[in-house]
Structures are given as structure tokens and as C-alpha cells.
């Protein structure tokens, strides 16, 4: 405002108006916004309006924004419909859109209706106005609205307030499209189906006026069946067909699909790409109606053969395609892959997944840019426990920036859990770089928005920044990255204390926005033509977010407890000031106690969740590590190890004399930890990859359990290290006392013996694990995959399957190597546990 | 059936089906925000009845009015594979041209990879012609050589004599572009 007083230019004035609006938006107290900031802003703008000083479009938009936030819709409408509204020129249809929104808020249904169909007359393909048109109709009917005799005409024009009028309007639009020779618009045809859907939902008998949905959809397919979007359009309305008509529907549509070319195996093929697209749509519709899923195993296998034949035949249409183009018949390949997956999940027959992988690799060889092939390959390899091939696949997608938040989870869910630690660090880093740069950048764009008068954008930019800061994926990668660093380096490269000190974390602080977590994952990135009952639902999304949050809480608490443990390692004089030194032990205990109790509570919640055995669609969100972490026993063992710190702290205070009960308790805990670790290790035993009945079988859960073992052993070792730090001075002190008393024969304190047993057992466990790994490596390398009799009609098919198997084998070996290397380093650290 | 509406920040989380195409670049957040702040009217997205994003266009207006170089520019135009062959790209271009007309632009221009014959032909069908070639405009990400671009233009009504689209006789380098 000071600027404005010097140079009375509008922008300066409006910047201060915008500042008031910003204060209103960010005000904690909504009443303050409504009673002070916004009215003040409103008065400032009104002053300019009265003095006729409004110049720019941005100023009108700001005025509109203020009125809208104040809920003053009538006044806002006047502004838009009046002379000021004429300034809203740069965005197409800006006035009409704002009017429509206000009519809806004010529930002025006649105006809403009239404006909607006026806009639809201009552009019958503009989908956003059909819902408004239909909604307003139903409101008018519900209100028993009657057209006023004369005068009082709706300012927007004619109102359609009966179903018959609306039906006629839609039919007329359709007639308009029917008459065209080319480029008919889909809008009116879909609008008719949409209206039918709504009438049916309302139980309205007048649905009959529109005709038979069967015929309408046949007609739609006839007109638009050669467009790739036909399936996405029709899929929305398939529920209008009763189940008994499904097969008949497909049969009827096939009459509109010309297949004249005779091919092998008795199949007929399309002559050109349009016919191909029609046939493809037919297959997609079949799947969406559930007809694929109702086939038995043989039926599905026959379907796969047919789809593969169509896929390979269709490649001829794309012989001259550039590397960046997709093949016309690619979606046949994808669909066949989906049926393979159906069979795999139904029967557990591993051949299905190998053939599926082979087919997708074949598809990729002809269509190197097909993102859907890459995504599905990625998913399948991960499900088989093979992360190595995923690195290149993901990198070839060239996903960047915000895509790290929306699809980064495909990588970070699996990298560490499958033992590819280097790749795991890297994938966390991609995401973290993006999130950190976002925290720095957005303010600049808010300033730019002020400069260009894009006031409406400012709240939107702030919302975006919040959405990214509160991202579930962000919270996960920063937690997992820190844990990974500790697992890989703490007490190997740096001590646990030094590693923790290098991190931006303290035990008391929890910077995860639990209450405002945003799940930004794109869970529909995989193309799917599954029937409605198999699709991802809102319920799935909620359950997935819940599960991810619980798992994150477990990991976050574990991390914070480790941070706490690292702080305990110091003598009081060396401790970080974060741990309030002044209050001494009491305060430490309460933080520890609180964290441990939260951990136990979360474990209970986790157990309850795991019992529910929630199943997601195959192409939906991946299950978290929660259930296997619990069933392997690793969560419970980690919690027990961390719990031990309470007793160890006590021992430190009390000393070795007069503490035999405590010492026995501690020793029992030691023994229990060893037993639990052995149980986890037992769950790793078995062959990751084996030949059984001439089929190649995988057991990825064995690898996942091995990683749980690694993580757990690390935590137990850190606990042991802390224990050693406590016991050493106590033992030395005891020896000095003995010397003084000249006691020649005294037994070692119970806890010291117990601890020595512990370190011995840990050594044994690690040796066992390393032997197991060696055994697996030897066995796997010796597996002669080439000697498998693979089923495939062509040599080419067999070689693609072979390639996929090789990749999985190589990945397992890589994981085993990385895990083995880490366990060797951990085994080395046991030497330093001598007391 | 298409809803054509302004692109919003939330759409950044829904555009994978469009941006996972090899020729579509995903820019950093600041890039999108700059366009949303400065030229929001040019940033339009098409949405399908089921809520999926079909495609979008990003553009801006720049250049000197005095030198008759004030023009609309297409920064990005992309349609998801499953929504192609509906005339959507043409529709989005039409809107950008209309907005540029309202702003008094002399012409609309865009850069396209010389190898992207599909796109080049589409723009030609929409009335665009090659104005000049820009050598090594597109830097390759993965060790492949940089690629040339065509700078294609279409004159708007303000350029009555269609001066702006008279082709240059020789190619230029990226540094030479205003």
C-alpha cells in the first residue's frame, strides 16, 4: 500500500488486497478470515469499483475470489454477469464456467439447466455440462418446479424441466451427429447412456423413452468401435446390460467386426487397422463383462492362444513403426498377459508366469516404448522376488520429478526388501531429491503469481506444496533411507552413534504428518479391462493407506528407538544436548518408555490388520511388508531387543552387585533373542529357485525372510554393542575389587556369562546364515536352466521365456551376494563385542 | 466426449497415462507452476467421462509487438495413446489459436523433432508450415546425439500479409532464437 501511495498504479493496490486474502486463507481462525480479512479486502475492491478504476482481468478475478470465499454468491453472480465480467476474456468460457458454478451453489436450477443446454448446443461434446444439465433436471423435478406463465423468464433462457424435454434434447444432438459423414462426436451418444443410467438409478420408468441399452451400445460400437477409447467409454455403462445378455451382446458386436483374412489354427484376422481396433475392442469388452474370468483353465489357455495369434498377425501393420511408436496390436499382447496372470493366481502354476514374462519381453522387443509392458514386467519380476531387471525397466520409463511421488513406490517397495541395497539407496535418493527441491522452490512461484496477477493460483500452489510435503511416499523414503544407511553402515563404517548424529533426526521428534498424510500414489497406472467387481475400489485405497501408515509407524518408531539407543551409548558428559541432560536419567527413561509403549501398541494394531488378510487386485497397490514381517517373527524380535535397553539401563545404574535377579532376567532375554533369531533364519531355509517336475519354481518369501533376518540381526548386534559398553566398565570395576579382596576364585557375574553366550550364539547364527547363502548360490548357479523343457510353439517364444528365467536367476544371485557381503561385515563386528 | 478445462496442480498426479509416452517430457514442478502463474489460460486439459486425463496443451505468448513478433507458442501438446484419433490434438490447438487471436498475436509457433513424422504431418494438416530448422535443439539424455527441430508456424489474422511464415532459407542454432 505504501508503494501505491507513491505510485498510484493498480497492481500495487491489488497486491495488498491479495495479501489480505492470503491472510484469510492461512488464518487458523476461520471466523477471523470471514469477519475481518475478507470483508476488508472486499471493501477495498468495492472502492475501486465505485471509482471505476478496475482495469485488469486479474482484478475482476480477485474480486470474484473474495466474494466466493465470503459465500456471497448472488453478488458474485452480478459481477460476472455485469460489465466487469466482460473483462474475463483470456480463458475460454470463463464467465460461463463461473456462472455455472455459482448457479449450482445457489441451487438456482432453472438457470443452471438453461445455461447447461445452451452451452451444449454450442458444443455437444463438452462432457462437463451434461452432468449439470441432468442434475438440474432432477432437482427441478424433485421441487415440482413449474414454468412461470409469463414474465419472470430465466435470464439464461429456456428451461427443460421434464424428462421428455431432456430426452428430446439429447436425441436431437444425436440426430445432428448421425447426419455427419465423418467425425461424429461421441458426446451425445454417451449422454444418452448417462441419462439412462441416472434415470435407472432414480427408478424412473421414463428410462424406456431412450430405448434399449443393448441396441444403443451396439449402435455406439458401430459408430466408434474403431477408436481406442471405445472401451473406456462403454465400460462405464456396461452395468446397464443384464447378465443374461452379455454373451449375446458380444456375439452381436462381432457381426460388426469384419475378419476376412484366413490365418493359421483356423483363426480369421482383420484386413486393416480399423478392423483390428474393432476386434480388439470386442476382446476388451468381453473381458470387462467378466467373460474371460468365467472360462475354465482350458478355455483361458485357448483364449491366450487366440490373443497371441492376433497379436503376432497385427505386427505386420506396424512394420515401419519408429522406435517411439506403439504397435497396433500391442494391447492383444497385454490382454494375453492379463489372462496368464489370472491363471497364475488361480492355479499357482508357475509356467503361467514364465510364459507371461516371455510374452511381455517379446512384446517389448517389437514395441520398445510401450510403458504398459514395462510396468507389468516390473510388477511381475518384483512379485517373483527379482529386483535386478526392474532397475533398467524403470529407468527406461524415464519417469521424473512428480512421477517419483506417483509411481516411485513401485521401486521403493521392493528394492531393499529383496536385498538389492545399492539400488535401494539410489531409488530412495531419486525421490528424496525431488521432495527436497520442492520444499525450496514453491515460494518463488507464489511471488510470480502475485507479479502476474494470477491470484486464483496462489492458494492452489500452496496446496500443492502441502500435498507434496505431506506425501506418504516422502515420509516412507526418508524413513527407509535412514534405516538403510544404518543397516549398511552403522558399526561398520561409522559407529552407530556417529551414523545417527549425521542424520537429521532425534528420538523425540516425529516429523511425519500422521493426521494429514496424502497418498499420492497412482494406483491406476496399470491399464486394466477387468470387470467392475474385480477393480480397485475406494475401500481398497483406504485399507492400503491404513496398512502403509501402520508399517511406516513401525519403521519410524524403530528408527527413533535406534536413535535413542545410539544416544545412550555415550557417557553422560558426551551426550547430545537433545537428550535433556539436566534432568538426567528420569527424562531419558520417559522418552524410552513412551517410544517402547508406542511400538508395542503399533505391533498390536499391526497384528489385527494382518489378520484381516486384505486382498488387493493384482494390478492394485502392493501389500506392505507388514504381514510377512510379523509372521517371520522379525518385528517381535526387534521389539524385544529394543525393550532390553530398559533393563540394561537399570543394570548400568545398579551395578553388578545385588542385581542377580535383574541379571538373570537379562540373560533370559538374551537366550530368547537367540531363539527368535534362529526361528527367523529357519524360515529362510529352502530353495529360492528349484526345478520341480520339470517346472522352474520360485519361493521369493524365503528371500524376504532373509532380509528380515539381516535387519533383525543388525538391531540385536547394536543392542549387544550397547550392552558391551555397559558391561566393560562394570567388569573392570569388579576385577579391581576382587584384586583388593585377594579373591582368587570368583565366578563371573551371571550377566557376563550370559553375554558371552550371546555373542557366541550370534556368531553361530551368522555363520549358519552365510553357509545357507553359499549353499543357495552354489545350487542356483548349478541349475541348468537350458535343460528345462519349455512349452512354447515357437523357438522364439522359448528363448524369451529363457531370457526371463535367466534374469530372475541372476537377480537372486545378486541379492544373495549383497546380503552375504553385509552379513560378513556384521560378523566381523562381533569381535568388538569382547568384554 | 471430452471435458476441456483449465489444468490444475492436482492434475500433475493423474497424468501418467499421458506422460509415460516416450516423446512426452515430464518437467520439474517449477516449470508447470510458471506456466500456471503466467499463462493459465493456455494450459488446458481434456478429461474423459470416467475422470481419466486424455491429453493437455501448454502454451505461452511472447515476442515484440513492434517487430510484429508477438505470438502464441505451443510448449507441449500430448494425448494419451488410448485417446488418440479423436481429433483431440486438433481441438486443443484450435483453442490455443483462438486464445492467441484474442491476444492479438501475429502467428502461432512450435518446435517439433525432425524425426517425429507423425506430429509433423499432423501440424501440416492443421495449417502449419516449416519456418526454419533449429540444429541440435533437443539434447538427448542417454548418450545419443542431439536432435534437430522444425520450427513450424501458422499465421493468425493479424498477420494480413502472412509475412511471419515465409520460410528462412538457412537453418539456425538454438542460441540464435530470440
Tab-separated table of C-alpha atoms in Angstrom, chain A residues 264-440:
chain	number	residue	atom	x	y	z
A	264	UNK	CA	-3.223	-70.440	-39.069
A	265	UNK	CA	-5.034	-72.515	-36.494
A	266	UNK	CA	-8.357	-71.608	-38.045
A	267	UNK	CA	-8.405	-68.007	-36.842
A	268	UNK	CA	-9.603	-65.147	-39.039
A	269	UNK	CA	-7.845	-61.844	-38.970
A	270	UNK	CA	-8.662	-58.194	-39.731
A	271	UNK	CA	-7.736	-56.731	-43.084
A	272	UNK	CA	-6.754	-53.303	-41.850
A	273	UNK	CA	-6.008	-51.396	-38.669
A	274	UNK	CA	-9.584	-50.155	-38.235
A	275	UNK	CA	-10.915	-53.688	-38.261
A	276	UNK	CA	-8.113	-54.660	-35.886
A	277	UNK	CA	-9.134	-51.957	-33.464
A	278	UNK	CA	-12.762	-53.110	-33.588
A	279	UNK	CA	-11.789	-56.672	-32.876
A	280	UNK	CA	-9.526	-55.553	-30.070
A	281	UNK	CA	-12.345	-53.539	-28.542
A	282	UNK	CA	-14.534	-56.598	-28.730
A	283	UNK	CA	-11.956	-58.591	-26.771
A	284	UNK	CA	-11.651	-55.798	-24.232
A	285	UNK	CA	-15.431	-55.665	-23.807
A	286	UNK	CA	-15.549	-59.435	-23.328
A	287	UNK	CA	-13.053	-59.143	-20.545
A	288	UNK	CA	-14.847	-56.197	-18.965
A	289	UNK	CA	-18.076	-58.213	-18.931
A	290	UNK	CA	-16.318	-60.963	-16.995
A	291	UNK	CA	-16.436	-63.445	-19.837
A	292	UNK	CA	-12.676	-64.143	-19.621
A	293	UNK	CA	-12.885	-64.907	-15.933
A	294	UNK	CA	-15.778	-67.317	-16.296
A	295	UNK	CA	-13.781	-69.553	-18.645
A	296	UNK	CA	-12.219	-72.684	-17.198
A	297	UNK	CA	-8.467	-73.307	-17.386
A	298	UNK	CA	-8.585	-74.804	-20.859
A	299	UNK	CA	-10.849	-72.039	-22.059
A	300	UNK	CA	-8.414	-69.442	-20.794
A	301	UNK	CA	-5.499	-71.203	-22.455
A	302	UNK	CA	-7.391	-71.269	-25.740
A	303	UNK	CA	-8.148	-67.581	-25.344
A	304	UNK	CA	-4.458	-66.860	-24.792
A	305	UNK	CA	-3.580	-68.736	-27.975
A	306	UNK	CA	-6.119	-66.720	-29.915
A	307	UNK	CA	-4.943	-63.398	-28.460
A	308	UNK	CA	-1.310	-64.243	-29.208
A	309	UNK	CA	-2.195	-65.139	-32.768
A	310	UNK	CA	-3.955	-61.813	-33.250
A	311	UNK	CA	-1.052	-60.008	-31.642
A	312	UNK	CA	1.537	-61.539	-33.920
A	313	UNK	CA	-0.605	-61.151	-37.026
A	314	UNK	CA	-1.182	-57.481	-36.240
A	315	UNK	CA	2.535	-56.737	-36.086
A	316	UNK	CA	2.544	-56.548	-39.865
A	317	UNK	CA	0.610	-53.274	-39.716
A	318	UNK	CA	3.412	-51.668	-37.759
A	319	UNK	CA	6.378	-52.960	-39.721
A	320	UNK	CA	7.604	-49.439	-40.396
A	321	UNK	CA	6.916	-48.070	-36.946
A	322	UNK	CA	9.535	-45.844	-35.389
A	323	UNK	CA	11.061	-46.844	-32.057
A	324	UNK	CA	8.897	-44.319	-30.231
A	325	UNK	CA	5.630	-45.622	-31.636
A	326	UNK	CA	3.488	-48.407	-30.266
A	327	UNK	CA	2.369	-51.379	-32.346
A	328	UNK	CA	-1.289	-51.528	-33.357
A	329	UNK	CA	-1.664	-54.961	-31.842
A	330	UNK	CA	0.160	-54.309	-28.568
A	331	UNK	CA	-2.976	-54.445	-26.463
A	332	UNK	CA	-3.650	-58.041	-27.545
A	333	UNK	CA	-0.298	-58.920	-26.023
A	334	UNK	CA	-1.148	-57.090	-22.814
A	335	UNK	CA	-4.509	-58.799	-22.589
A	336	UNK	CA	-2.974	-62.228	-23.078
A	337	UNK	CA	-0.569	-61.340	-20.253
A	338	UNK	CA	-3.561	-60.496	-18.063
A	339	UNK	CA	-5.128	-63.886	-18.743
A	340	UNK	CA	-1.815	-65.586	-17.901
A	341	UNK	CA	-1.867	-63.688	-14.603
A	342	UNK	CA	-5.456	-64.790	-13.987
A	343	UNK	CA	-4.321	-68.390	-14.458
A	344	UNK	CA	-1.270	-67.947	-12.267
A	345	UNK	CA	-3.244	-66.525	-9.381
A	346	UNK	CA	-5.964	-69.142	-9.791
A	347	UNK	CA	-3.863	-72.268	-10.185
A	348	UNK	CA	-0.427	-71.324	-8.812
A	349	UNK	CA	1.100	-72.913	-11.917
A	350	UNK	CA	4.497	-71.287	-12.318
A	351	UNK	CA	4.594	-71.983	-16.038
A	352	UNK	CA	1.944	-69.324	-16.402
A	353	UNK	CA	4.132	-66.566	-15.028
A	354	UNK	CA	7.166	-67.650	-17.061
A	355	UNK	CA	5.153	-67.690	-20.246
A	356	UNK	CA	3.679	-64.352	-19.301
A	357	UNK	CA	7.111	-62.833	-18.774
A	358	UNK	CA	8.305	-64.307	-22.043
A	359	UNK	CA	5.346	-62.871	-23.895
A	360	UNK	CA	5.838	-59.411	-22.424
A	361	UNK	CA	9.555	-59.481	-23.232
A	362	UNK	CA	8.585	-60.439	-26.768
A	363	UNK	CA	6.145	-57.534	-26.868
A	364	UNK	CA	8.817	-55.169	-25.674
A	365	UNK	CA	11.172	-56.349	-28.387
A	366	UNK	CA	8.710	-55.146	-31.022
A	367	UNK	CA	7.492	-52.080	-29.159
A	368	UNK	CA	10.385	-50.690	-27.146
A	369	UNK	CA	8.432	-47.685	-25.877
A	370	UNK	CA	5.402	-49.458	-24.512
A	371	UNK	CA	5.198	-48.255	-20.929
A	372	UNK	CA	2.464	-50.739	-20.029
A	373	UNK	CA	4.684	-53.697	-20.988
A	374	UNK	CA	7.474	-52.286	-18.857
A	375	UNK	CA	5.199	-51.640	-15.898
A	376	UNK	CA	3.729	-55.120	-15.944
A	377	UNK	CA	7.158	-56.742	-16.339
A	378	UNK	CA	8.346	-54.657	-13.408
A	379	UNK	CA	5.453	-55.821	-11.272
A	380	UNK	CA	5.871	-59.489	-12.166
A	381	UNK	CA	9.603	-59.539	-11.577
A	382	UNK	CA	9.093	-57.938	-8.172
A	383	UNK	CA	6.420	-60.457	-7.247
A	384	UNK	CA	8.900	-63.195	-8.090
A	385	UNK	CA	11.458	-61.523	-5.839
A	386	UNK	CA	13.733	-60.366	-8.647
A	387	UNK	CA	14.631	-56.713	-8.425
A	388	UNK	CA	17.645	-56.573	-10.716
A	389	UNK	CA	15.771	-56.437	-14.054
A	390	UNK	CA	13.477	-53.788	-12.605
A	391	UNK	CA	16.203	-51.151	-12.392
A	392	UNK	CA	16.659	-50.898	-16.143
A	393	UNK	CA	12.961	-51.253	-16.867
A	394	UNK	CA	12.065	-48.380	-14.581
A	395	UNK	CA	14.879	-46.222	-15.840
A	396	UNK	CA	13.716	-46.740	-19.429
A	397	UNK	CA	10.352	-45.270	-18.432
A	398	UNK	CA	12.221	-42.007	-17.913
A	399	UNK	CA	9.946	-41.096	-15.030
A	400	UNK	CA	10.935	-37.803	-13.456
A	401	UNK	CA	10.003	-35.218	-10.841
A	402	UNK	CA	6.401	-35.599	-9.691
A	403	UNK	CA	6.356	-39.116	-11.121
A	404	UNK	CA	8.714	-40.128	-8.325
A	405	UNK	CA	5.832	-39.439	-5.980
A	406	UNK	CA	3.160	-41.077	-8.114
A	407	UNK	CA	4.967	-44.238	-9.291
A	408	UNK	CA	8.194	-44.281	-7.266
A	409	UNK	CA	6.544	-46.697	-4.854
A	410	UNK	CA	6.865	-49.444	-7.476
A	411	UNK	CA	10.616	-49.308	-6.888
A	412	UNK	CA	10.993	-48.415	-3.260
A	413	UNK	CA	8.511	-51.029	-2.038
A	414	UNK	CA	10.754	-53.812	-3.293
A	415	UNK	CA	14.384	-52.754	-3.621
A	416	UNK	CA	15.519	-53.132	-0.036
A	417	UNK	CA	13.085	-55.875	0.851
A	418	UNK	CA	14.598	-58.036	-1.893
A	419	UNK	CA	18.177	-57.406	-0.812
A	420	UNK	CA	19.403	-55.068	-3.526
A	421	UNK	CA	20.764	-52.447	-1.205
A	422	UNK	CA	22.688	-50.314	-3.659
A	423	UNK	CA	19.662	-49.990	-5.923
A	424	UNK	CA	17.510	-49.272	-2.876
A	425	UNK	CA	19.682	-46.329	-1.839
A	426	UNK	CA	19.577	-44.999	-5.346
A	427	UNK	CA	15.810	-45.215	-5.724
A	428	UNK	CA	15.271	-43.508	-2.375
A	429	UNK	CA	17.613	-40.770	-3.489
A	430	UNK	CA	15.693	-40.075	-6.701
A	431	UNK	CA	12.565	-39.454	-4.708
A	432	UNK	CA	14.255	-37.513	-1.921
A	433	UNK	CA	15.958	-35.131	-4.334
A	434	UNK	CA	12.584	-34.309	-5.824
A	435	UNK	CA	10.848	-33.742	-2.487
A	436	UNK	CA	13.648	-31.611	-1.094
A	437	UNK	CA	13.809	-29.413	-4.153
A	438	UNK	CA	10.058	-28.874	-3.923
A	439	UNK	CA	10.458	-27.602	-0.390
A	440	UNK	CA	12.778	-24.949	-1.685
